[in-house]
Short mmCIF file of C-alpha atoms and ligand atoms in Angstrom, two decimals:
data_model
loop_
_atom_site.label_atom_id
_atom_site.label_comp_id
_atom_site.label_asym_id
_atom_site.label_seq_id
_atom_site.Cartn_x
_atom_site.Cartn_y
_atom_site.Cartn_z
CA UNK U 1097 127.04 114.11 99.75
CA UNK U 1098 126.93 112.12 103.14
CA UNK U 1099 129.26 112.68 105.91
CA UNK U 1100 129.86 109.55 106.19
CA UNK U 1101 131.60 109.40 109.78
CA UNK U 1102 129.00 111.23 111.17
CA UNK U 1103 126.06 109.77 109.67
CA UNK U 1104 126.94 106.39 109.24
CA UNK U 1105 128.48 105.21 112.68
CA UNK U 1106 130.78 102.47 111.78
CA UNK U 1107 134.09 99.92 111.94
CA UNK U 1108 134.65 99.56 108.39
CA UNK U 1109 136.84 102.33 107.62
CA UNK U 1110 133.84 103.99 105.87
CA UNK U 1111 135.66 107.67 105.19
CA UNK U 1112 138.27 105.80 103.22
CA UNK U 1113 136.31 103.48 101.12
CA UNK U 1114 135.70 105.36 97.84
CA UNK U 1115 134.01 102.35 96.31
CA UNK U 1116 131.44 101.77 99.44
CA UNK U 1117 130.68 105.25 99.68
CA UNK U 1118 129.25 105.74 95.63
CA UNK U 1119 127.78 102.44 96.33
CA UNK U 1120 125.76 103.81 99.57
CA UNK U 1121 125.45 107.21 97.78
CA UNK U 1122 123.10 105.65 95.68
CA UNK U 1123 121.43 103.48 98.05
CA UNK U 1124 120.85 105.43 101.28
CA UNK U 1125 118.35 107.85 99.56
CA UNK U 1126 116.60 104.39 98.58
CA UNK U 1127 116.70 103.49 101.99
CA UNK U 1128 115.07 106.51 103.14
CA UNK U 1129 112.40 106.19 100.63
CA UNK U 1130 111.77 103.29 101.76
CA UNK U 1131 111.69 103.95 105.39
CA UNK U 1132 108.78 106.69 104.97
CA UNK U 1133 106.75 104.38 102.79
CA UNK U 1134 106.73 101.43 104.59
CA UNK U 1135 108.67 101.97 108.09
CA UNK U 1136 106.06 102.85 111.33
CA UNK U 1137 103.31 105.00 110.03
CA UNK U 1138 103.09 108.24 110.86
CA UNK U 1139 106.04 108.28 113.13
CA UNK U 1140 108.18 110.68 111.21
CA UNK U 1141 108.07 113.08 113.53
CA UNK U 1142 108.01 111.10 116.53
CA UNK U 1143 110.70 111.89 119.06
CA UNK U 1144 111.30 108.53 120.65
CA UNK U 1145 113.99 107.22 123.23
CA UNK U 1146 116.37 104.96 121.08
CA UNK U 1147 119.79 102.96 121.73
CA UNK U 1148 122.13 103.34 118.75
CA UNK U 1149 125.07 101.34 118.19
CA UNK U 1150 127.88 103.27 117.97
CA UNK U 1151 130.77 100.99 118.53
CA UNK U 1152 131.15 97.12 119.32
CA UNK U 1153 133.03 97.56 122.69
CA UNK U 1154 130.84 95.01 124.70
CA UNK U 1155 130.43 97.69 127.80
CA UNK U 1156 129.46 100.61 125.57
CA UNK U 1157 128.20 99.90 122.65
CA UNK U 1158 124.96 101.50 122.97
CA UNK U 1159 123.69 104.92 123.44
CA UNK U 1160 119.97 106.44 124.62
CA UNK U 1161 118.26 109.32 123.40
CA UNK U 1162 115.45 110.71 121.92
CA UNK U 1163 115.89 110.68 118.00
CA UNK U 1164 113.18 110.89 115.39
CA UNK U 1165 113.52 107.39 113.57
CA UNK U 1166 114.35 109.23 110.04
CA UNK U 1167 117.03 110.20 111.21
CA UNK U 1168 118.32 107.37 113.35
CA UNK U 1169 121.88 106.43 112.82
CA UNK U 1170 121.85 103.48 111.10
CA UNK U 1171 125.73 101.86 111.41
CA UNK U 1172 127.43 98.80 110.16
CA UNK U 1173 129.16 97.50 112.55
CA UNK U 1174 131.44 94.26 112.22
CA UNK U 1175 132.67 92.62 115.38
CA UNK U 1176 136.41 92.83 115.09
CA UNK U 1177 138.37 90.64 113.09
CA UNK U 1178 140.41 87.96 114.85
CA UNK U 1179 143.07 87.07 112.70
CA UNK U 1180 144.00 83.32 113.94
CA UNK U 1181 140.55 82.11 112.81
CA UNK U 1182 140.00 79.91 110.53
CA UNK U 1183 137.41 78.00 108.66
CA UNK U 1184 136.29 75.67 111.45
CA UNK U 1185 133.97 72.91 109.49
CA UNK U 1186 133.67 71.31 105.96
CA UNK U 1187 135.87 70.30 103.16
CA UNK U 1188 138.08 73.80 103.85
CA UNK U 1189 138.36 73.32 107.51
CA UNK U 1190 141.83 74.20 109.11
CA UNK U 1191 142.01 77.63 105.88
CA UNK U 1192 142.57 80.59 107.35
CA UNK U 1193 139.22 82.13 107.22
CA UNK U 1194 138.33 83.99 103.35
CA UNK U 1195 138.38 87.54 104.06
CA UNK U 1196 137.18 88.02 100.27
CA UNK U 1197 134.49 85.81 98.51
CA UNK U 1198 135.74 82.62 97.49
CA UNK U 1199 135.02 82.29 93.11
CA UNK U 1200 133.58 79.56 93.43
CA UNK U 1201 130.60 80.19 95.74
CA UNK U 1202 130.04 83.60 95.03
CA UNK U 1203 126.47 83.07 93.71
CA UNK U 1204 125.71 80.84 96.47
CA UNK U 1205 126.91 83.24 99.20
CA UNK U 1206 125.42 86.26 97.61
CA UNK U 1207 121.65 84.06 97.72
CA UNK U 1208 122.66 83.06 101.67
CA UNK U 1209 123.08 87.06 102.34
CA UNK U 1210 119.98 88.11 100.03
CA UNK U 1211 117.40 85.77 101.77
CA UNK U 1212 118.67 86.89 105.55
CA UNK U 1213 118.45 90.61 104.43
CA UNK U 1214 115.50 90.58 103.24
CA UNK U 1215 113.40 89.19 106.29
CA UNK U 1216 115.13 92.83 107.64
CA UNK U 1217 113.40 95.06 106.02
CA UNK U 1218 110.07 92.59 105.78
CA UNK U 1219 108.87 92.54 109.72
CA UNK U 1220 109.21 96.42 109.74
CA UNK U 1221 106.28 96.26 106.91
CA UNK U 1222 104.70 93.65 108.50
CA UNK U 1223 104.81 95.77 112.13
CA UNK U 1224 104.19 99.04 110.27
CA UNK U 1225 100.31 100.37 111.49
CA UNK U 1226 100.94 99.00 115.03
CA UNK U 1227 101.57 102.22 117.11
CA UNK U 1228 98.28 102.83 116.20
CA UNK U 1229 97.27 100.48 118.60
CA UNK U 1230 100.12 100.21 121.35
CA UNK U 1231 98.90 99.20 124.63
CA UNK U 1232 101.43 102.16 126.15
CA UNK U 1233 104.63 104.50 125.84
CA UNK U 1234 106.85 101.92 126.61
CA UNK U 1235 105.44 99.38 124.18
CA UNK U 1236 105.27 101.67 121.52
CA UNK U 1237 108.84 102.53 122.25
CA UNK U 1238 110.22 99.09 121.82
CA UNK U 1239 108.26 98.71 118.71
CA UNK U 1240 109.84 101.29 117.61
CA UNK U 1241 113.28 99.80 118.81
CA UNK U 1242 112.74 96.81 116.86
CA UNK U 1243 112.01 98.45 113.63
CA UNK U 1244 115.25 100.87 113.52
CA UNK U 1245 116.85 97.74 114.66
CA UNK U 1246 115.68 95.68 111.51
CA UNK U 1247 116.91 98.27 109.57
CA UNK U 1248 120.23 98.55 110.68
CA UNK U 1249 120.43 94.77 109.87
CA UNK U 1250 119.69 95.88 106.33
CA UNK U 1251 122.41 97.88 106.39
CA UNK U 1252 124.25 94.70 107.45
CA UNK U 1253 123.88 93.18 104.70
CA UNK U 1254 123.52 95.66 102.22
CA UNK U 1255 127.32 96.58 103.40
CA UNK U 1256 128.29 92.96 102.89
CA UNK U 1257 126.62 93.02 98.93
CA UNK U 1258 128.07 96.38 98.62
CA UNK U 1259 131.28 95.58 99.79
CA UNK U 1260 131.90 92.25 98.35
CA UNK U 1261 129.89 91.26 95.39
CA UNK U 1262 130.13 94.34 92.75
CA UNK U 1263 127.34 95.49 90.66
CA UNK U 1264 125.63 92.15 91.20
CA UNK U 1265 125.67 93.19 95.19
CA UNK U 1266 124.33 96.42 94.20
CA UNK U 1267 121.38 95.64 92.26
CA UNK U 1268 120.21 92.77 94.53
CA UNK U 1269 120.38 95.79 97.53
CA UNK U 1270 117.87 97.93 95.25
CA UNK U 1271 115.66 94.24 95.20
CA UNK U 1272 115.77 94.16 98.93
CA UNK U 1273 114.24 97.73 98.59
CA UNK U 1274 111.58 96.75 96.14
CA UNK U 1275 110.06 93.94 97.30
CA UNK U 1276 107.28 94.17 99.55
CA UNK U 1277 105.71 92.17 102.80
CA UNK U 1278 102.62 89.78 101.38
CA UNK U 1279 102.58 91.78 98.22
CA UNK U 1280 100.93 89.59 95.26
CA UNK U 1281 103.56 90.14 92.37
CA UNK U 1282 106.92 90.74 93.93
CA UNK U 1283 106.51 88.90 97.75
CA UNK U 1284 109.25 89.27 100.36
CA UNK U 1285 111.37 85.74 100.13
CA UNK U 1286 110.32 83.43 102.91
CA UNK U 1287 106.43 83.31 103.80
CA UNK U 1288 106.36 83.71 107.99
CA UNK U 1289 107.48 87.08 106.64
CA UNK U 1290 104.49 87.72 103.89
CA UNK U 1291 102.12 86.89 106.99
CA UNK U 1292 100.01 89.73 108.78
CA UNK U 1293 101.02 90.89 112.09
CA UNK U 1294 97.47 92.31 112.55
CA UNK U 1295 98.02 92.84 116.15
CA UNK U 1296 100.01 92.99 119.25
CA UNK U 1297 99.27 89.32 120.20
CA UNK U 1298 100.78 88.54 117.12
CA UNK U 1299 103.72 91.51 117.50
CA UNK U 1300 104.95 89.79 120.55
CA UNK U 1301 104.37 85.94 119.18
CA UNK U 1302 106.58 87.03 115.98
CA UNK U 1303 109.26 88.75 117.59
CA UNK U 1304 109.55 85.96 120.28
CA UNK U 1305 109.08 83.19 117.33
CA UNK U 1306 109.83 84.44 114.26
CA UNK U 1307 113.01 86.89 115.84
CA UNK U 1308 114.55 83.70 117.55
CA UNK U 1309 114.87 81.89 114.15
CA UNK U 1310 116.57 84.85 112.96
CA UNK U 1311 118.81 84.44 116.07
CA UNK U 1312 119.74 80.74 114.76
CA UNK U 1313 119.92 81.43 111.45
CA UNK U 1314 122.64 84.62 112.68
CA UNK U 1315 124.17 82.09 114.98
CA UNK U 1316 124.68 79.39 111.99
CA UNK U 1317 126.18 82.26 109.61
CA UNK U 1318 127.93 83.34 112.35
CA UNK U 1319 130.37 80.27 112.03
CA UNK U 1320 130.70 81.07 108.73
CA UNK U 1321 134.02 80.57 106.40
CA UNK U 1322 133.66 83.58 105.17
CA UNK U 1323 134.32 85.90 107.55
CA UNK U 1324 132.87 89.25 106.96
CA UNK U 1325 129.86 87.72 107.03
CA UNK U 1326 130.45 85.57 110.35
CA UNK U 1327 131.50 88.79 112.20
CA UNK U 1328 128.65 90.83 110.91
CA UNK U 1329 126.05 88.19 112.01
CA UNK U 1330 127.96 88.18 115.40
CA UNK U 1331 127.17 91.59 116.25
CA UNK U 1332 123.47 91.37 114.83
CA UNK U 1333 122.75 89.02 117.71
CA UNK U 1334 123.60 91.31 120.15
CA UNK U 1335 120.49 93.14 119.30
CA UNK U 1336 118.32 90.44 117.94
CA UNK U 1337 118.54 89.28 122.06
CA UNK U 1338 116.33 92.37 122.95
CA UNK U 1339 113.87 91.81 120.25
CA UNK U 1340 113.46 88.47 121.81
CA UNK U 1341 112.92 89.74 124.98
CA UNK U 1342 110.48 92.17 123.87
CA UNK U 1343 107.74 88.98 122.54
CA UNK U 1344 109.02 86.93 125.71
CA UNK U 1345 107.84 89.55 128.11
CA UNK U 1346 105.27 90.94 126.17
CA UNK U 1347 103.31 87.34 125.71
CA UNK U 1348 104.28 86.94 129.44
CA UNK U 1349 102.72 90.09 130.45
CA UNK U 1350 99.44 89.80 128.40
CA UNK U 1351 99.11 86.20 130.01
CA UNK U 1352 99.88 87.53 133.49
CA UNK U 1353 97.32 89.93 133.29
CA UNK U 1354 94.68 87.52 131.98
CA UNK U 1355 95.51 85.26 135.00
CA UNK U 1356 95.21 88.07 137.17
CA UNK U 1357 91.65 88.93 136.21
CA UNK U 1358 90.23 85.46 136.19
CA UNK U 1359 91.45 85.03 139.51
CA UNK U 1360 89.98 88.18 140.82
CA UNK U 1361 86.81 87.55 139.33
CA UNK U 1362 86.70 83.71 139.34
CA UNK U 1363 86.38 83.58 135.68
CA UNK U 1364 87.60 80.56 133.94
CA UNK U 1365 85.04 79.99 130.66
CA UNK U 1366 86.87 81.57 127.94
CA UNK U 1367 83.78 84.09 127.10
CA UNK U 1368 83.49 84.99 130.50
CA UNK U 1369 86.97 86.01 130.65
CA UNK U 1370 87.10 87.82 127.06
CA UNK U 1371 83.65 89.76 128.34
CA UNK U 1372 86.46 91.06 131.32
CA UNK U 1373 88.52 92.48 128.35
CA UNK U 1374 91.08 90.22 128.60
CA UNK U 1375 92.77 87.50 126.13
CA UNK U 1376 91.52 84.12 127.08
CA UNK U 1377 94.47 81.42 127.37
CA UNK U 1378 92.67 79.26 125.01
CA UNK U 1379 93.29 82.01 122.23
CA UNK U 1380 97.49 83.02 123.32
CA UNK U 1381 97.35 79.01 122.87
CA UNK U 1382 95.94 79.31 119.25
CA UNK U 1383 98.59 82.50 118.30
CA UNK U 1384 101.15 80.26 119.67
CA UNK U 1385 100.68 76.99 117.41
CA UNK U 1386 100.14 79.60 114.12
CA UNK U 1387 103.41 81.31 114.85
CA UNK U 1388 105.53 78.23 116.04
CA UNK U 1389 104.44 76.03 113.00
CA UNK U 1390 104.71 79.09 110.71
CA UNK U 1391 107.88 79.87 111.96
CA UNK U 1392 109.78 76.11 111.63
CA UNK U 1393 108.69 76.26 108.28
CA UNK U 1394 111.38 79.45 107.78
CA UNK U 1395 114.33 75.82 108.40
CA UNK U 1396 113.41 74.38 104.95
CA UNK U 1397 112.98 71.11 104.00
CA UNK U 1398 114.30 68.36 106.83
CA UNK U 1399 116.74 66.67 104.20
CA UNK U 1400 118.04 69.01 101.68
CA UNK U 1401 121.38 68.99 99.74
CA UNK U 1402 121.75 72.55 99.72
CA UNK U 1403 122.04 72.64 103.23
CA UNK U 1404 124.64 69.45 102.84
CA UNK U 1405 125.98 71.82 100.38
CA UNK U 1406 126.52 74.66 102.17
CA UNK U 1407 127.81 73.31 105.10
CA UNK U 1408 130.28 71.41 103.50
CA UNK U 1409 131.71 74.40 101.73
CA UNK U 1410 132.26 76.25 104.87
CA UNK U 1411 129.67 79.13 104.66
CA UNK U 1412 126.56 78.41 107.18
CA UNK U 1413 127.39 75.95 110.00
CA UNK U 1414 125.44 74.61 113.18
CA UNK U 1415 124.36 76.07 115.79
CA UNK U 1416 127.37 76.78 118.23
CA UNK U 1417 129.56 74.64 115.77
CA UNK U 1418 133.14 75.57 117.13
CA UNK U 1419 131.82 74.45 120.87
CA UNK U 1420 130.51 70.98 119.64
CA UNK U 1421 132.37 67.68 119.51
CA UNK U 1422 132.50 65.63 116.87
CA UNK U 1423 134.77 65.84 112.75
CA UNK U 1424 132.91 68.90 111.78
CA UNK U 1425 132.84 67.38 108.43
CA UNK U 1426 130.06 64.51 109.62
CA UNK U 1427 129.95 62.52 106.30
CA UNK U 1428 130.21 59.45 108.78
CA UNK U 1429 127.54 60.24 110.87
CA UNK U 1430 123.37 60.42 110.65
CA UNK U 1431 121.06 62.94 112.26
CA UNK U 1432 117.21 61.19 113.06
CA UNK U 1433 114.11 62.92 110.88
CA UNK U 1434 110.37 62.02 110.88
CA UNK U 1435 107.99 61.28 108.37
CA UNK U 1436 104.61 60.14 107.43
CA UNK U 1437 104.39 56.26 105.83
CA UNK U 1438 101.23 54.53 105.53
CA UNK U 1439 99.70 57.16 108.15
CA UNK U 1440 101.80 56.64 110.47
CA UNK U 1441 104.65 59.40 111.83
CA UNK U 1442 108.65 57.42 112.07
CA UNK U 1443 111.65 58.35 112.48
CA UNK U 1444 114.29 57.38 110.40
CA UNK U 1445 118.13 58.04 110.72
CA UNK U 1446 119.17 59.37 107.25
CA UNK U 1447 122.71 60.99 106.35
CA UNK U 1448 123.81 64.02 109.16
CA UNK U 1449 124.69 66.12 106.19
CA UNK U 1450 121.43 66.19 104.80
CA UNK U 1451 119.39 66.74 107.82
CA UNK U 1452 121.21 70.12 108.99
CA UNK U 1453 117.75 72.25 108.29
CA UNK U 1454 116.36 69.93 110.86
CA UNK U 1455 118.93 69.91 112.95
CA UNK U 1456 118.72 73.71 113.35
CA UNK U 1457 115.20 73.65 113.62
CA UNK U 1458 115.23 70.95 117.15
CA UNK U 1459 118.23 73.19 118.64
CA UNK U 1460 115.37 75.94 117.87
CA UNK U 1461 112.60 73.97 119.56
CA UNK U 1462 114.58 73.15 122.68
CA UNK U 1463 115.11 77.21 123.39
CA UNK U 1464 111.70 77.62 122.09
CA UNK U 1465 110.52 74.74 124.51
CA UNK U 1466 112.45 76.75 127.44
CA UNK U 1467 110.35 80.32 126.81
CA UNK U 1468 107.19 78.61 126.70
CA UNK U 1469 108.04 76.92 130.35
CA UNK U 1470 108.62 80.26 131.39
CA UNK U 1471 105.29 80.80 130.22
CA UNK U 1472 104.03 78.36 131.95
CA UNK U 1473 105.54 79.31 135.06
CA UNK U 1474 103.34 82.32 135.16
CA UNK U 1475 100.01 80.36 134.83
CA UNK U 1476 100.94 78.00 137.78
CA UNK U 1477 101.86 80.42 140.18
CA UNK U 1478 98.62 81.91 139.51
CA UNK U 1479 97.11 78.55 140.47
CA UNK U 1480 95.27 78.52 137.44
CA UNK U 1481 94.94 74.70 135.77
CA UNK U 1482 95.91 75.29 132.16
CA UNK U 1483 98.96 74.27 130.12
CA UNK U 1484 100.16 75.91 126.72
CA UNK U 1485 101.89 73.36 124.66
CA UNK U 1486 104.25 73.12 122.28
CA UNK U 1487 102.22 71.38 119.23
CA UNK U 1488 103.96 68.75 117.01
CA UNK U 1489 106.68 69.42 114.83
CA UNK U 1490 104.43 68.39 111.91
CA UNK U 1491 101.34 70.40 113.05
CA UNK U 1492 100.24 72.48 110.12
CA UNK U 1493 103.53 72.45 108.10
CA UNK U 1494 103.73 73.54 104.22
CA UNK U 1495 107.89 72.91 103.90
CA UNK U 1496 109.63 69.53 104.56
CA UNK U 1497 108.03 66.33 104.98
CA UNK U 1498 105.11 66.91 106.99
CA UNK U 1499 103.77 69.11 103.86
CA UNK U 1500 100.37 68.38 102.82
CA UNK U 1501 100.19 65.99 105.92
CA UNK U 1502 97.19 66.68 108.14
CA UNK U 1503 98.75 66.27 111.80
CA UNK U 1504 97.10 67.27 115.21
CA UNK U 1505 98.58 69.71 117.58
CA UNK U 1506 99.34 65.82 119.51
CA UNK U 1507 100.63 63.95 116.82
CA UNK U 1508 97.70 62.37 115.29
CA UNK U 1509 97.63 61.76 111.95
CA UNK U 1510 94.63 62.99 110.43
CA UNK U 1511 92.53 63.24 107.01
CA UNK U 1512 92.17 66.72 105.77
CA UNK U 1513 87.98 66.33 106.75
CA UNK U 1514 88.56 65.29 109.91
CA UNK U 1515 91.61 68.49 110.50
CA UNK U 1516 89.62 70.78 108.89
CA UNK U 1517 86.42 70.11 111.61
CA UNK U 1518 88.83 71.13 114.26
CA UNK U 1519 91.10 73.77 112.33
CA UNK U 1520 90.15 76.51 114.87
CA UNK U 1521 90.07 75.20 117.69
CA UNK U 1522 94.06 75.10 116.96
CA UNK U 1523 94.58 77.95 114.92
CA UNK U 1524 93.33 81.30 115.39
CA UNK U 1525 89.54 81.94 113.51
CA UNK U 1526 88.69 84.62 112.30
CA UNK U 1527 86.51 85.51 115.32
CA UNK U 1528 89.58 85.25 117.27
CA UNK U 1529 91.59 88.00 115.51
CA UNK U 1530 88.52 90.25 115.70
CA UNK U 1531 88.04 89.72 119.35
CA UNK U 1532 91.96 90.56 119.71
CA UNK U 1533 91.90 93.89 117.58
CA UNK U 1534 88.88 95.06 119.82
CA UNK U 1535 90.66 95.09 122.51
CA UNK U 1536 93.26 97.48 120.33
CA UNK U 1537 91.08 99.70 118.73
CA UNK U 1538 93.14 102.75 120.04
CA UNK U 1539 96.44 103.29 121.26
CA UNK U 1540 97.06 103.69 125.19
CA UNK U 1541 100.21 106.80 125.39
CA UNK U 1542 99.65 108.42 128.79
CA UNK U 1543 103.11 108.35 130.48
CA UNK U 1544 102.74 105.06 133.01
CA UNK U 1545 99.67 103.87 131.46
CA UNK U 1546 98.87 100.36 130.38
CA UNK U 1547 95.73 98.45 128.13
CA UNK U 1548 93.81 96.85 130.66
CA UNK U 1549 94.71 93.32 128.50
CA UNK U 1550 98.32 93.49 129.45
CA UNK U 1551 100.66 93.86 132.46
CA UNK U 1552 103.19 96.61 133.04
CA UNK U 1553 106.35 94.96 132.78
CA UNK U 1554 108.80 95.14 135.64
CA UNK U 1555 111.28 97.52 134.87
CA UNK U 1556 111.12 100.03 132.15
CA UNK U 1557 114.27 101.32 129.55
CA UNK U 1558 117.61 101.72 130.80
CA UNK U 1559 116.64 101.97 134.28
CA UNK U 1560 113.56 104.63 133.23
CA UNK U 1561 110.74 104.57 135.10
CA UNK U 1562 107.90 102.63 133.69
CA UNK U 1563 106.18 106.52 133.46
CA UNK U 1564 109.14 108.39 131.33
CA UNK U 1565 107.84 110.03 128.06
CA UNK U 1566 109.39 107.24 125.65
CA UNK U 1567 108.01 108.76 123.16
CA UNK U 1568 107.05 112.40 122.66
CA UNK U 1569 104.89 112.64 119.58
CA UNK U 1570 105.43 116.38 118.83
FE1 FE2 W 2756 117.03 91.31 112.31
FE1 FE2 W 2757 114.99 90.86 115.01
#
């Protein structure tokens, strides 16, 4: 029997919810199970400096210590309920806002909360033999951070299908426990999450990618008719923001420290610079176009009527909806997509209703656009003459209509032969991940020490210095 107060911090009335609590009765050993199969490997024992959520007061809602994950307090926490609001887009707009699941889109709702939850639980397989290879304390401590972090959003949305949708609820929360990252038979949902994350390059590309398209998906459910669900999402992005930061300053720092050593050495040729032991730009540039074209597949397809669907139903809305100007209904209005005719890329204007994947996915590329500048920034004031680009939005695409297209990082439309001839000199090669996991054949875990391919960052953990034991491995 769980204390369920104490173990489960929380704003849902937990200790008097009979129902929730044989629901989670069941489930939380699951969880567990599941954490010491596929959660950080051998970590169990780890004593590592966490934040917990333990209430949704914006100037306190965290607290650091050392816990060992296993028995991290994972909480639900909903941000608090706001009774004037209403249901702010679609055929429903001007309702008060459903505090129970409408009939009538239960099933669609349920699949909306199912395919979220389940990248959760996915990236903390996908991230799970890192620490074996951290390139220090600190790193391996935000790793670390993530993961619990992930988890906790499972909770999220196990409470919501525990909460709301009855024995169908329950039994897709066991599902979200079964299936498994880039297994063959019984995959995770959406493919960026059955990918490998076979090293730290690739940690801090996916959690800067990959994490950020969870923000907008949170931020589009967010605005959400039904409102458990919009305030749950709402306090998930208050921690999806450091997971962000964590691939923002981590690609930052491995490309500062690459542009330190050429300079010192006046290395530019990419070999040169790898014999140094440091990641060549050329390669961060590859990582980048695999994990931003992976990643805007995760919108779906640039027209789709179940996006028109469920935006005109009032359950998944557009980015910052309530702040933008216009009907919020938008059957009057059209939204520009591209595709391929005759070989040739255009842009047509086609119904706004239908094009609210793609919609998502340009507000996505305009933040995206921002990090990479920032990115950027760190080359030039090295003086070093290189640019990392964005590719196009139809480089190597499977979903939407640049699938089976053959497009160049510039645009180009290409045939397959003629794609295929320069496939890696966009995309990672094989020799490229190898030459990456040398460099991370061993983790670095001396207090204040850092692999020699990436920067220290600037500050370290709530005001820690950058040599505090993050992580004391007992
Ligand atoms: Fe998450
Ligand atoms: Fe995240």
């Amino acid at each position: 029997m769980i204390n369920y107060t104490e173990k489960i911090p929380n704003n849902v009335d937990l200790g008097r919810d009979r129902v929730l609590q044989r629901a989670l009765e069941h489930w939380q050993p699951a969880y567990m199970g599941w954490w010491y199969d596929m959660g950080p490997n051998e970590s169990h024992n780890y004593e590592v400096y966490l934040r917990t959520a333990i209430s949704v007061e914006p100037d306190g809602w965290a607290q650091f210590g050392y816990v060992k994950m296993p028995d991290y307090r994972w909480g639900i926490f909903l941000q608090p309920r706001d009774e004037k609001r209403e249901v702010n887009f679609g055929i429903h707009k001007g309702q008060t806002a459903w505090q129970e699941v409408p009939g009538e889109y239960r099933s669609t709702l349920r699949r909306v909360i199912v395919t979220q939850g389940d990248t959760e639980p996915a990236s903390v397989e996908q991230q799970r033999m890192l620490g074996a290879s951290c390139p220090s304390m600190y790193d391996l401590r935000n790793i670390f951070q993530v993961n619990v972090e992930e988890g906790r959003h499972l909770w999220a949305m196990v409470y919501l299908l525990h909460r709301y949708f009855g024995r169908d609820g329950r039994e897709e929360a066991e599902s979200l426990l079964a299936r498994r990252s880039g297994d063959a038979d019984n995959p995770r949902i959406l493919g960026a999450f059955n990918e490998a994350t076979p090293d730290w390059l690739a940690f801090y590309m996916f959690t800067f990618f990959t994490d950020r398209d969870g923000k907008f998906q949170l931020c589009a459910l967010a605005e959400s008719g039904f409102d458990p669900l919009a305030r749950t999402c709402r306090f998930m992005l208050t921690e999806e923001a450091h997971h962000m930061f964590v691939g923002e300053t981590g690609v930052g720092r491995i490309i500062q420290r690459t542009c330190e050593v050429m300079k010192e050495n006046k290395a530019e040729d990419p070999s040169d610079v790898r014999a140094l032991g440091v990641i060549d730009l050329p390669t961060i540039q590859r990582y980048l176009n695999f994990h931003y074209s992976v990643t805007l597949d995760l919108y779906g397809s640039d027209v789709s009527s179940n996006a028109a669907n469920y935006y005109t139903s009032g359950l998944k809305g557009r980015f910052r909806e309530t702040k933008l100007n216009d009907d919020h209904v938008l059957t009057d209005t059209e939204y520009p997509v591209s595709e391929v005719v005759g070989g040739k890329i255009i842009t047509k204007n086609v119904p706004a209703l239908t094009a609210l994947n793609e919609r998502l996915r340009d507000d996505y590329i305009d933040e995206i656009a921002d990090g990479v500048g920032r990115w950027q920034r760190v080359i030039d004031s090295a003086g070093i003459p290189f640019r990392l680009t964005l590719p196009h939005k139809g480089f190597h695409r499977e979903i939407g209509n640049f699938a089976g297209q053959f497009i160049s990082p510039d645009g180009e439309v290409l045939s397959e032969e003629a794609w295929k001839n320069h496939e890696f000199e966009w995309l990672p090669s094989p020799k490229d991940y190898a030459y990456v996991l040398s460099l991370m054949s061993g983790r670095v875990v001396e207090p204040g020490r850092f692999a020699n391919w990436i920067a220290p960052p600037t500050r370290g953990v709530n005001n820690q210095p950058l040599n505090f034991e993050y992580v004391r491995f007992n």
